[in-house]
PDB file of C-alpha atoms and ligand atoms in Angstrom:
ATOM      1  CA  MET A  13      46.412  54.012  90.396  1.00  0.00           C
ATOM      2  CA  ILE A  14      46.595  57.011  92.704  1.00  0.00           C
ATOM      3  CA  GLN A  15      48.716  59.808  91.239  1.00  0.00           C
ATOM      4  CA  LEU A  16      51.466  61.476  93.245  1.00  0.00           C
ATOM      5  CA  GLY A  17      51.615  65.250  93.432  1.00  0.00           C
ATOM      6  CA  VAL A  18      54.966  66.435  94.790  1.00  0.00           C
ATOM      7  CA  ASN A  19      55.024  69.813  96.522  1.00  0.00           C
ATOM      8  CA  ILE A  20      58.501  71.350  96.194  1.00  0.00           C
ATOM      9  CA  ASP A  21      57.899  74.502  98.285  1.00  0.00           C
ATOM     10  CA  HIS A  22      60.438  73.510 100.890  1.00  0.00           C
ATOM     11  CA  VAL A  23      63.275  73.316  98.393  1.00  0.00           C
ATOM     12  CA  ALA A  24      62.592  77.032  97.971  1.00  0.00           C
ATOM     13  CA  THR A  25      62.405  77.405 101.770  1.00  0.00           C
ATOM     14  CA  ILE A  26      66.068  76.347 101.993  1.00  0.00           C
ATOM     15  CA  ARG A  27      67.028  78.752  99.200  1.00  0.00           C
ATOM     16  CA  GLN A  28      65.164  81.646 100.806  1.00  0.00           C
ATOM     17  CA  ALA A  29      66.939  81.008 104.139  1.00  0.00           C
ATOM     18  CA  ARG A  30      69.901  82.735 102.431  1.00  0.00           C
ATOM     19  CA  LYS A  31      68.026  84.516  99.648  1.00  0.00           C
ATOM     20  CA  THR A  32      70.440  82.959  97.177  1.00  0.00           C
ATOM     21  CA  PHE A  33      70.046  80.875  94.008  1.00  0.00           C
ATOM     22  CA  GLU A  34      70.356  77.384  95.489  1.00  0.00           C
ATOM     23  CA  PRO A  35      68.814  74.895  95.778  1.00  0.00           C
ATOM     24  CA  ASP A  36      66.652  75.664  92.756  1.00  0.00           C
ATOM     25  CA  PRO A  37      63.083  74.321  93.014  1.00  0.00           C
ATOM     26  CA  VAL A  38      62.916  74.271  89.208  1.00  0.00           C
ATOM     27  CA  THR A  39      65.743  71.710  89.101  1.00  0.00           C
ATOM     28  CA  ALA A  40      64.032  69.823  91.940  1.00  0.00           C
ATOM     29  CA  ALA A  41      60.837  69.646  89.904  1.00  0.00           C
ATOM     30  CA  SER A  42      62.596  68.060  86.924  1.00  0.00           C
ATOM     31  CA  LEU A  43      64.260  65.475  89.164  1.00  0.00           C
ATOM     32  CA  ALA A  44      60.934  64.808  90.929  1.00  0.00           C
ATOM     33  CA  VAL A  45      59.367  64.087  87.540  1.00  0.00           C
ATOM     34  CA  LEU A  46      62.241  61.680  86.749  1.00  0.00           C
ATOM     35  CA  GLY A  47      61.477  59.977  90.080  1.00  0.00           C
ATOM     36  CA  GLY A  48      57.857  59.495  89.019  1.00  0.00           C
ATOM     37  CA  ALA A  49      55.954  62.584  90.168  1.00  0.00           C
ATOM     38  CA  ASP A  50      52.665  62.796  88.281  1.00  0.00           C
ATOM     39  CA  VAL A  51      51.942  66.348  89.403  1.00  0.00           C
ATOM     40  CA  ILE A  52      54.240  69.180  90.500  1.00  0.00           C
ATOM     41  CA  THR A  53      52.739  71.506  93.086  1.00  0.00           C
ATOM     42  CA  VAL A  54      53.930  74.883  94.334  1.00  0.00           C
ATOM     43  CA  HIS A  55      52.249  77.377  96.625  1.00  0.00           C
ATOM     44  CA  LEU A  56      52.881  80.964  95.580  1.00  0.00           C
ATOM     45  CA  ARG A  57      52.157  82.653  98.892  1.00  0.00           C
ATOM     46  CA  GLU A  58      51.282  86.325  99.128  1.00  0.00           C
ATOM     47  CA  ASP A  59      54.305  86.851 101.417  1.00  0.00           C
ATOM     48  CA  ARG A  60      56.601  84.952  98.958  1.00  0.00           C
ATOM     49  CA  ARG A  61      58.216  83.146 101.848  1.00  0.00           C
ATOM     50  CA  HIS A  62      59.386  80.265  99.656  1.00  0.00           C
ATOM     51  CA  ILE A  63      58.248  80.029  96.025  1.00  0.00           C
ATOM     52  CA  GLN A  64      58.946  83.175  93.958  1.00  0.00           C
ATOM     53  CA  ASP A  65      57.249  84.481  90.810  1.00  0.00           C
ATOM     54  CA  ARG A  66      60.277  83.460  88.743  1.00  0.00           C
ATOM     55  CA  ASP A  67      59.911  79.831  89.925  1.00  0.00           C
ATOM     56  CA  VAL A  68      56.310  79.650  88.773  1.00  0.00           C
ATOM     57  CA  ARG A  69      57.223  81.141  85.418  1.00  0.00           C
ATOM     58  CA  LEU A  70      60.119  78.743  84.819  1.00  0.00           C
ATOM     59  CA  LEU A  71      58.164  75.736  86.038  1.00  0.00           C
ATOM     60  CA  ARG A  72      55.482  76.474  83.486  1.00  0.00           C
ATOM     61  CA  GLU A  73      58.129  76.517  80.783  1.00  0.00           C
ATOM     62  CA  THR A  74      59.961  73.371  81.866  1.00  0.00           C
ATOM     63  CA  ILE A  75      57.456  70.985  83.448  1.00  0.00           C
ATOM     64  CA  PHE A  76      55.258  68.976  81.168  1.00  0.00           C
ATOM     65  CA  THR A  77      53.432  66.932  83.778  1.00  0.00           C
ATOM     66  CA  LYS A  78      50.398  68.496  85.432  1.00  0.00           C
ATOM     67  CA  LEU A  79      51.312  71.729  87.211  1.00  0.00           C
ATOM     68  CA  ASN A  80      49.174  72.505  90.255  1.00  0.00           C
ATOM     69  CA  LEU A  81      49.397  76.015  91.687  1.00  0.00           C
ATOM     70  CA  GLU A  82      48.302  76.350  95.293  1.00  0.00           C
ATOM     71  CA  MET A  83      47.097  79.830  96.100  1.00  0.00           C
ATOM     72  CA  SER A  84      44.804  82.137  98.006  1.00  0.00           C
ATOM     73  CA  THR A  85      42.115  84.175  96.288  1.00  0.00           C
ATOM     74  CA  ALA A  86      44.187  87.406  96.420  1.00  0.00           C
ATOM     75  CA  GLN A  87      43.700  89.328  93.188  1.00  0.00           C
ATOM     76  CA  GLU A  88      47.429  89.681  92.509  1.00  0.00           C
ATOM     77  CA  ILE A  89      47.945  85.913  92.745  1.00  0.00           C
ATOM     78  CA  ILE A  90      44.888  85.165  90.610  1.00  0.00           C
ATOM     79  CA  ASP A  91      46.341  87.437  87.910  1.00  0.00           C
ATOM     80  CA  ILE A  92      49.658  85.551  88.007  1.00  0.00           C
ATOM     81  CA  ALA A  93      47.820  82.217  87.787  1.00  0.00           C
ATOM     82  CA  MET A  94      45.809  83.433  84.800  1.00  0.00           C
ATOM     83  CA  LYS A  95      49.044  84.372  83.037  1.00  0.00           C
ATOM     84  CA  THR A  96      50.841  81.155  83.986  1.00  0.00           C
ATOM     85  CA  LYS A  97      47.970  78.836  83.062  1.00  0.00           C
ATOM     86  CA  PRO A  98      48.756  75.822  85.221  1.00  0.00           C
ATOM     87  CA  GLU A  99      46.594  72.778  84.503  1.00  0.00           C
ATOM     88  CA  GLN A 100      45.113  73.099  87.988  1.00  0.00           C
ATOM     89  CA  VAL A 101      44.870  75.590  90.805  1.00  0.00           C
ATOM     90  CA  THR A 102      44.138  74.559  94.368  1.00  0.00           C
ATOM     91  CA  LEU A 103      42.604  77.327  96.437  1.00  0.00           C
ATOM     92  CA  VAL A 104      43.756  77.286 100.059  1.00  0.00           C
ATOM     93  CA  PRO A 105      43.256  79.593 103.035  1.00  0.00           C
ATOM     94  CA  GLU A 106      46.302  81.704 103.807  1.00  0.00           C
ATOM     95  CA  LYS A 107      47.236  83.385 107.070  1.00  0.00           C
ATOM     96  CA  ARG A 108      50.417  85.353 107.469  1.00  0.00           C
ATOM     97  CA  GLN A 109      51.531  83.924 110.804  1.00  0.00           C
ATOM     98  CA  GLU A 110      50.915  80.250 110.056  1.00  0.00           C
ATOM     99  CA  ILE A 111      53.835  77.837 109.615  1.00  0.00           C
ATOM    100  CA  THR A 112      51.875  75.879 107.025  1.00  0.00           C
ATOM    101  CA  THR A 113      48.266  75.742 105.778  1.00  0.00           C
ATOM    102  CA  GLU A 114      46.357  75.081 108.980  1.00  0.00           C
ATOM    103  CA  GLY A 115      42.904  74.031 107.898  1.00  0.00           C
ATOM    104  CA  GLY A 116      40.582  73.740 104.961  1.00  0.00           C
ATOM    105  CA  LEU A 117      38.892  76.645 103.202  1.00  0.00           C
ATOM    106  CA  ASP A 118      35.666  77.989 104.645  1.00  0.00           C
ATOM    107  CA  VAL A 119      33.881  77.788 101.307  1.00  0.00           C
ATOM    108  CA  ILE A 120      30.515  78.590 102.881  1.00  0.00           C
ATOM    109  CA  SER A 121      31.476  81.995 104.257  1.00  0.00           C
ATOM    110  CA  GLN A 122      33.601  82.988 101.244  1.00  0.00           C
ATOM    111  CA  LYS A 123      31.372  81.547  98.573  1.00  0.00           C
ATOM    112  CA  LYS A 124      31.072  84.684  96.450  1.00  0.00           C
ATOM    113  CA  THR A 125      34.856  85.327  96.284  1.00  0.00           C
ATOM    114  CA  ILE A 126      35.556  81.667  95.561  1.00  0.00           C
ATOM    115  CA  MET A 127      32.804  81.452  92.950  1.00  0.00           C
ATOM    116  CA  ASP A 128      34.129  84.491  91.105  1.00  0.00           C
ATOM    117  CA  ALA A 129      37.668  83.080  91.092  1.00  0.00           C
ATOM    118  CA  ILE A 130      36.450  79.675  89.886  1.00  0.00           C
ATOM    119  CA  LYS A 131      34.547  81.281  87.049  1.00  0.00           C
ATOM    120  CA  ARG A 132      37.652  83.120  85.825  1.00  0.00           C
ATOM    121  CA  PHE A 133      39.748  79.955  85.955  1.00  0.00           C
ATOM    122  CA  LYS A 134      37.152  77.799  84.271  1.00  0.00           C
ATOM    123  CA  ASP A 135      36.764  80.311  81.441  1.00  0.00           C
ATOM    124  CA  ALA A 136      40.536  80.059  80.927  1.00  0.00           C
ATOM    125  CA  GLY A 137      40.410  76.231  80.884  1.00  0.00           C
ATOM    126  CA  ILE A 138      42.125  75.860  84.275  1.00  0.00           C
ATOM    127  CA  MET A 139      40.801  73.153  86.580  1.00  0.00           C
ATOM    128  CA  VAL A 140      39.949  74.245  90.128  1.00  0.00           C
ATOM    129  CA  SER A 141      40.353  72.239  93.309  1.00  0.00           C
ATOM    130  CA  LEU A 142      39.300  73.484  96.740  1.00  0.00           C
ATOM    131  CA  PHE A 143      41.251  72.403  99.820  1.00  0.00           C
ATOM    132  CA  VAL A 144      38.592  71.544 102.397  1.00  0.00           C
ATOM    133  CA  ASP A 145      38.166  69.649 105.627  1.00  0.00           C
ATOM    134  CA  PRO A 146      36.145  66.451 105.318  1.00  0.00           C
ATOM    135  CA  GLU A 147      32.896  68.226 106.273  1.00  0.00           C
ATOM    136  CA  GLU A 148      29.765  67.579 104.233  1.00  0.00           C
ATOM    137  CA  ASN A 149      28.600  71.195 104.202  1.00  0.00           C
ATOM    138  CA  GLN A 150      31.961  72.455 102.902  1.00  0.00           C
ATOM    139  CA  ILE A 151      32.005  69.735 100.251  1.00  0.00           C
ATOM    140  CA  ALA A 152      28.485  70.633  99.101  1.00  0.00           C
ATOM    141  CA  ALA A 153      29.450  74.338  99.013  1.00  0.00           C
ATOM    142  CA  SER A 154      32.496  73.432  96.880  1.00  0.00           C
ATOM    143  CA  LYS A 155      30.225  71.802  94.341  1.00  0.00           C
ATOM    144  CA  ASP A 156      27.828  74.768  94.408  1.00  0.00           C
ATOM    145  CA  ALA A 157      30.726  77.164  93.857  1.00  0.00           C
ATOM    146  CA  GLY A 158      31.640  75.310  90.659  1.00  0.00           C
ATOM    147  CA  ALA A 159      34.824  73.431  91.625  1.00  0.00           C
ATOM    148  CA  GLN A 160      35.689  70.283  89.687  1.00  0.00           C
ATOM    149  CA  TYR A 161      37.956  68.859  92.410  1.00  0.00           C
ATOM    150  CA  ILE A 162      38.287  69.027  96.141  1.00  0.00           C
ATOM    151  CA  GLU A 163      41.424  68.193  98.083  1.00  0.00           C
ATOM    152  CA  LEU A 164      40.546  66.703 101.443  1.00  0.00           C
ATOM    153  CA  HIS A 165      42.699  67.940 104.307  1.00  0.00           C
ATOM    154  CA  THR A 166      44.414  64.907 105.838  1.00  0.00           C
ATOM    155  CA  GLY A 167      46.129  66.852 108.650  1.00  0.00           C
ATOM    156  CA  ASN A 168      43.964  65.455 111.441  1.00  0.00           C
ATOM    157  CA  TYR A 169      44.612  61.926 110.173  1.00  0.00           C
ATOM    158  CA  ALA A 170      48.351  62.617 110.019  1.00  0.00           C
ATOM    159  CA  ASN A 171      48.409  64.142 113.516  1.00  0.00           C
ATOM    160  CA  ALA A 172      46.403  61.352 115.187  1.00  0.00           C
ATOM    161  CA  LYS A 173      48.343  60.051 118.190  1.00  0.00           C
ATOM    162  CA  ASP A 174      46.707  56.633 118.511  1.00  0.00           C
ATOM    163  CA  MET A 175      45.124  53.993 116.316  1.00  0.00           C
ATOM    164  CA  ALA A 176      41.538  54.678 117.489  1.00  0.00           C
ATOM    165  CA  THR A 177      41.773  58.364 116.534  1.00  0.00           C
ATOM    166  CA  ARG A 178      43.526  57.498 113.303  1.00  0.00           C
ATOM    167  CA  ASN A 179      40.739  55.075 112.356  1.00  0.00           C
ATOM    168  CA  LYS A 180      38.109  57.675 113.222  1.00  0.00           C
ATOM    169  CA  MET A 181      39.836  60.165 110.939  1.00  0.00           C
ATOM    170  CA  ILE A 182      39.968  57.583 108.146  1.00  0.00           C
ATOM    171  CA  GLU A 183      36.199  57.061 108.518  1.00  0.00           C
ATOM    172  CA  LYS A 184      35.669  60.795 108.350  1.00  0.00           C
ATOM    173  CA  LEU A 185      37.770  61.061 105.193  1.00  0.00           C
ATOM    174  CA  GLN A 186      35.943  58.082 103.654  1.00  0.00           C
ATOM    175  CA  ALA A 187      32.593  59.769 104.330  1.00  0.00           C
ATOM    176  CA  GLY A 188      33.979  62.938 102.735  1.00  0.00           C
ATOM    177  CA  VAL A 189      35.094  61.047  99.622  1.00  0.00           C
ATOM    178  CA  LYS A 190      31.671  59.417  99.315  1.00  0.00           C
ATOM    179  CA  ALA A 191      29.789  62.685  99.720  1.00  0.00           C
ATOM    180  CA  ALA A 192      31.992  64.369  97.113  1.00  0.00           C
ATOM    181  CA  GLN A 193      31.732  61.535  94.614  1.00  0.00           C
ATOM    182  CA  LYS A 194      27.952  61.565  94.963  1.00  0.00           C
ATOM    183  CA  LEU A 195      28.043  65.188  93.833  1.00  0.00           C
ATOM    184  CA  GLY A 196      30.300  64.342  90.900  1.00  0.00           C
ATOM    185  CA  LEU A 197      33.420  65.950  92.391  1.00  0.00           C
ATOM    186  CA  ARG A 198      36.850  64.428  91.841  1.00  0.00           C
ATOM    187  CA  VAL A 199      38.751  63.982  95.083  1.00  0.00           C
ATOM    188  CA  ASN A 200      42.401  64.530  95.962  1.00  0.00           C
ATOM    189  CA  ALA A 201      43.905  64.450  99.450  1.00  0.00           C
ATOM    190  CA  GLY A 202      46.930  65.810 101.232  1.00  0.00           C
ATOM    191  CA  HIS A 203      48.721  67.528 104.095  1.00  0.00           C
ATOM    192  CA  GLY A 204      50.984  65.943 106.681  1.00  0.00           C
ATOM    193  CA  LEU A 205      51.411  62.701 104.739  1.00  0.00           C
ATOM    194  CA  THR A 206      54.636  60.769 105.320  1.00  0.00           C
ATOM    195  CA  TYR A 207      56.310  57.490 104.350  1.00  0.00           C
ATOM    196  CA  GLN A 208      54.874  56.082 107.593  1.00  0.00           C
ATOM    197  CA  ASN A 209      51.233  57.129 107.312  1.00  0.00           C
ATOM    198  CA  VAL A 210      50.576  57.101 103.558  1.00  0.00           C
ATOM    199  CA  GLY A 211      49.947  53.333 103.337  1.00  0.00           C
ATOM    200  CA  LEU A 212      46.746  53.142 105.387  1.00  0.00           C
ATOM    201  CA  LEU A 213      45.378  56.148 103.520  1.00  0.00           C
ATOM    202  CA  VAL A 214      46.054  54.587 100.107  1.00  0.00           C
ATOM    203  CA  GLU A 215      44.372  51.365 101.227  1.00  0.00           C
ATOM    204  CA  SER A 216      41.335  53.169 102.611  1.00  0.00           C
ATOM    205  CA  LEU A 217      40.572  56.090 100.329  1.00  0.00           C
ATOM    206  CA  ASP A 218      39.371  56.236  96.742  1.00  0.00           C
ATOM    207  CA  VAL A 219      41.182  59.395  95.652  1.00  0.00           C
ATOM    208  CA  LYS A 220      42.786  60.595  92.407  1.00  0.00           C
ATOM    209  CA  GLU A 221      45.898  62.382  93.663  1.00  0.00           C
ATOM    210  CA  LEU A 222      47.862  62.560  96.913  1.00  0.00           C
ATOM    211  CA  HIS A 223      49.720  65.818  97.460  1.00  0.00           C
ATOM    212  CA  ILE A 224      52.860  65.404  99.536  1.00  0.00           C
ATOM    213  CA  GLY A 225      55.608  67.928 100.253  1.00  0.00           C
ATOM    214  CA  HIS A 226      57.502  68.202 103.515  1.00  0.00           C
ATOM    215  CA  SER A 227      58.174  64.511 104.044  1.00  0.00           C
ATOM    216  CA  ILE A 228      59.509  63.967 100.518  1.00  0.00           C
ATOM    217  CA  VAL A 229      61.757  67.055 100.628  1.00  0.00           C
ATOM    218  CA  SER A 230      63.025  65.995 104.081  1.00  0.00           C
ATOM    219  CA  ARG A 231      64.031  62.576 102.768  1.00  0.00           C
ATOM    220  CA  ALA A 232      65.512  64.204  99.691  1.00  0.00           C
ATOM    221  CA  VAL A 233      68.094  65.972 101.898  1.00  0.00           C
ATOM    222  CA  PHE A 234      69.629  62.540 102.515  1.00  0.00           C
ATOM    223  CA  VAL A 235      68.859  60.466  99.432  1.00  0.00           C
ATOM    224  CA  GLY A 236      68.186  63.017  96.703  1.00  0.00           C
ATOM    225  CA  ILE A 237      64.796  64.093  95.408  1.00  0.00           C
ATOM    226  CA  LYS A 238      64.576  61.605  92.542  1.00  0.00           C
ATOM    227  CA  GLN A 239      64.998  58.677  94.910  1.00  0.00           C
ATOM    228  CA  ALA A 240      62.764  60.195  97.592  1.00  0.00           C
ATOM    229  CA  VAL A 241      59.942  60.563  95.063  1.00  0.00           C
ATOM    230  CA  SER A 242      60.450  57.090  93.640  1.00  0.00           C
ATOM    231  CA  GLU A 243      60.346  55.562  97.160  1.00  0.00           C
ATOM    232  CA  MET A 244      57.009  57.303  97.782  1.00  0.00           C
ATOM    233  CA  LYS A 245      55.699  56.120  94.406  1.00  0.00           C
ATOM    234  CA  GLU A 246      56.693  52.565  95.255  1.00  0.00           C
ATOM    235  CA  LEU A 247      54.891  52.754  98.608  1.00  0.00           C
ATOM    236  CA  ILE A 248      51.740  54.043  96.934  1.00  0.00           C
ATOM    237  CA  PHE A 249      51.989  51.269  94.327  1.00  0.00           C
ATOM    238  CA  LYS A 250      52.442  48.558  96.972  1.00  0.00           C
ATOM    239  CA  HIS A 251      49.520  49.748  99.083  1.00  0.00           C
ATOM    240  CA  ASN A 252      47.400  50.291  95.999  1.00  0.00           C
ATOM    241  CA  LEU A 253      47.533  46.499  95.481  1.00  0.00           C
ATOM    242  CA  ALA A 254      46.038  46.027  98.953  1.00  0.00           C
ATOM    243  CA  ARG A 255      43.112  48.395  98.384  1.00  0.00           C
ATOM    244  CA  LYS A 256      39.768  47.244  99.679  1.00  0.00           C
ATOM    245  CA  PHE A 257      37.869  48.514  96.653  1.00  0.00           C
ATOM    246  CA  THR A 258      38.363  48.762  92.929  1.00  0.00           C
ATOM    247  CA  VAL A 259      38.333  51.886  90.805  1.00  0.00           C
TER     248      VAL A 259
HETATM  249  N1  PXP B   1      48.022  70.099 100.129  1.00  0.00           N
HETATM  250  C1  PXP B   1      47.857  71.400 100.439  1.00  0.00           C
HETATM  251  C2  PXP B   1      46.601  72.071 100.014  1.00  0.00           C
HETATM  252  C3  PXP B   1      48.853  72.113 101.136  1.00  0.00           C
HETATM  253  O1  PXP B   1      48.657  73.412 101.453  1.00  0.00           O
HETATM  254  C4  PXP B   1      50.055  71.452 101.458  1.00  0.00           C
HETATM  255  C5  PXP B   1      51.146  72.216 102.148  1.00  0.00           C
HETATM  256  O2  PXP B   1      51.655  73.185 101.315  1.00  0.00           O
HETATM  257  C6  PXP B   1      50.187  70.103 101.091  1.00  0.00           C
HETATM  258  C7  PXP B   1      49.143  69.444 100.451  1.00  0.00           C
HETATM  259  C8  PXP B   1      51.427  69.341 101.394  1.00  0.00           C
HETATM  260  O3  PXP B   1      51.537  69.185 102.779  1.00  0.00           O
HETATM  261  P1  PXP B   1      52.848  68.566 103.396  1.00  0.00           P
HETATM  262  O4  PXP B   1      53.970  69.494 103.106  1.00  0.00           O
HETATM  263  O5  PXP B   1      52.525  68.449 104.857  1.00  0.00           O
HETATM  264  O6  PXP B   1      53.050  67.215 102.741  1.00  0.00           O
END
């Protein structure tokens, strides 16, 4: 069964709009776990636009599911991750002006930096996932750099405006999964996934975890986060039954 990673960054986005104490992403994480989240994900950005250092610290103390820390390779953030010891870190590119992560990591051009970071994490027993586009050369570079996981960027699938493009993106992601599995990498996927587009992805891709944030937090505004997570879990379960392959 595909595991659900819930990204709670945007609970912190609402809090930071007023720089106050509510809503607390730490409370959201506990409720997300009650709703069935298998993984809790937060992105501690260098500009601290949503998640704060205190959130990461408290999440580590209160969340006993897998904690996945999304981050850049900035030294300051690596040091925080080493202290926090999440089960997994996902390295992502980070640009100051972007609204959200815009594309996968260029592992090829930053191999040395990424390799050094991976080595530190692995020595500390922290699993490393690299967020990459479904491109064979980036996937191969991820393996070379020492990552255990990749997270395939599903943004182009999510943004597809018609069925033909959507199917093409699915084929691209499927090829990416195959290439990664051949190299012995474990594969996650995420970005831009919603209650509307998650089904086809679950039916088509052999992945371990789906990482979903904005859509779940948006629904949570109306139905609460526990229910929003459990509705997403149910969708994944239903479409899992219709999968075209077995794992
Ligand atoms: N995976 C990664 C690596 C991300 O950077 C993000 C966004 O923070 C997500 C998944 C979740 O994307 P979304 O909020 O669009 O569901």
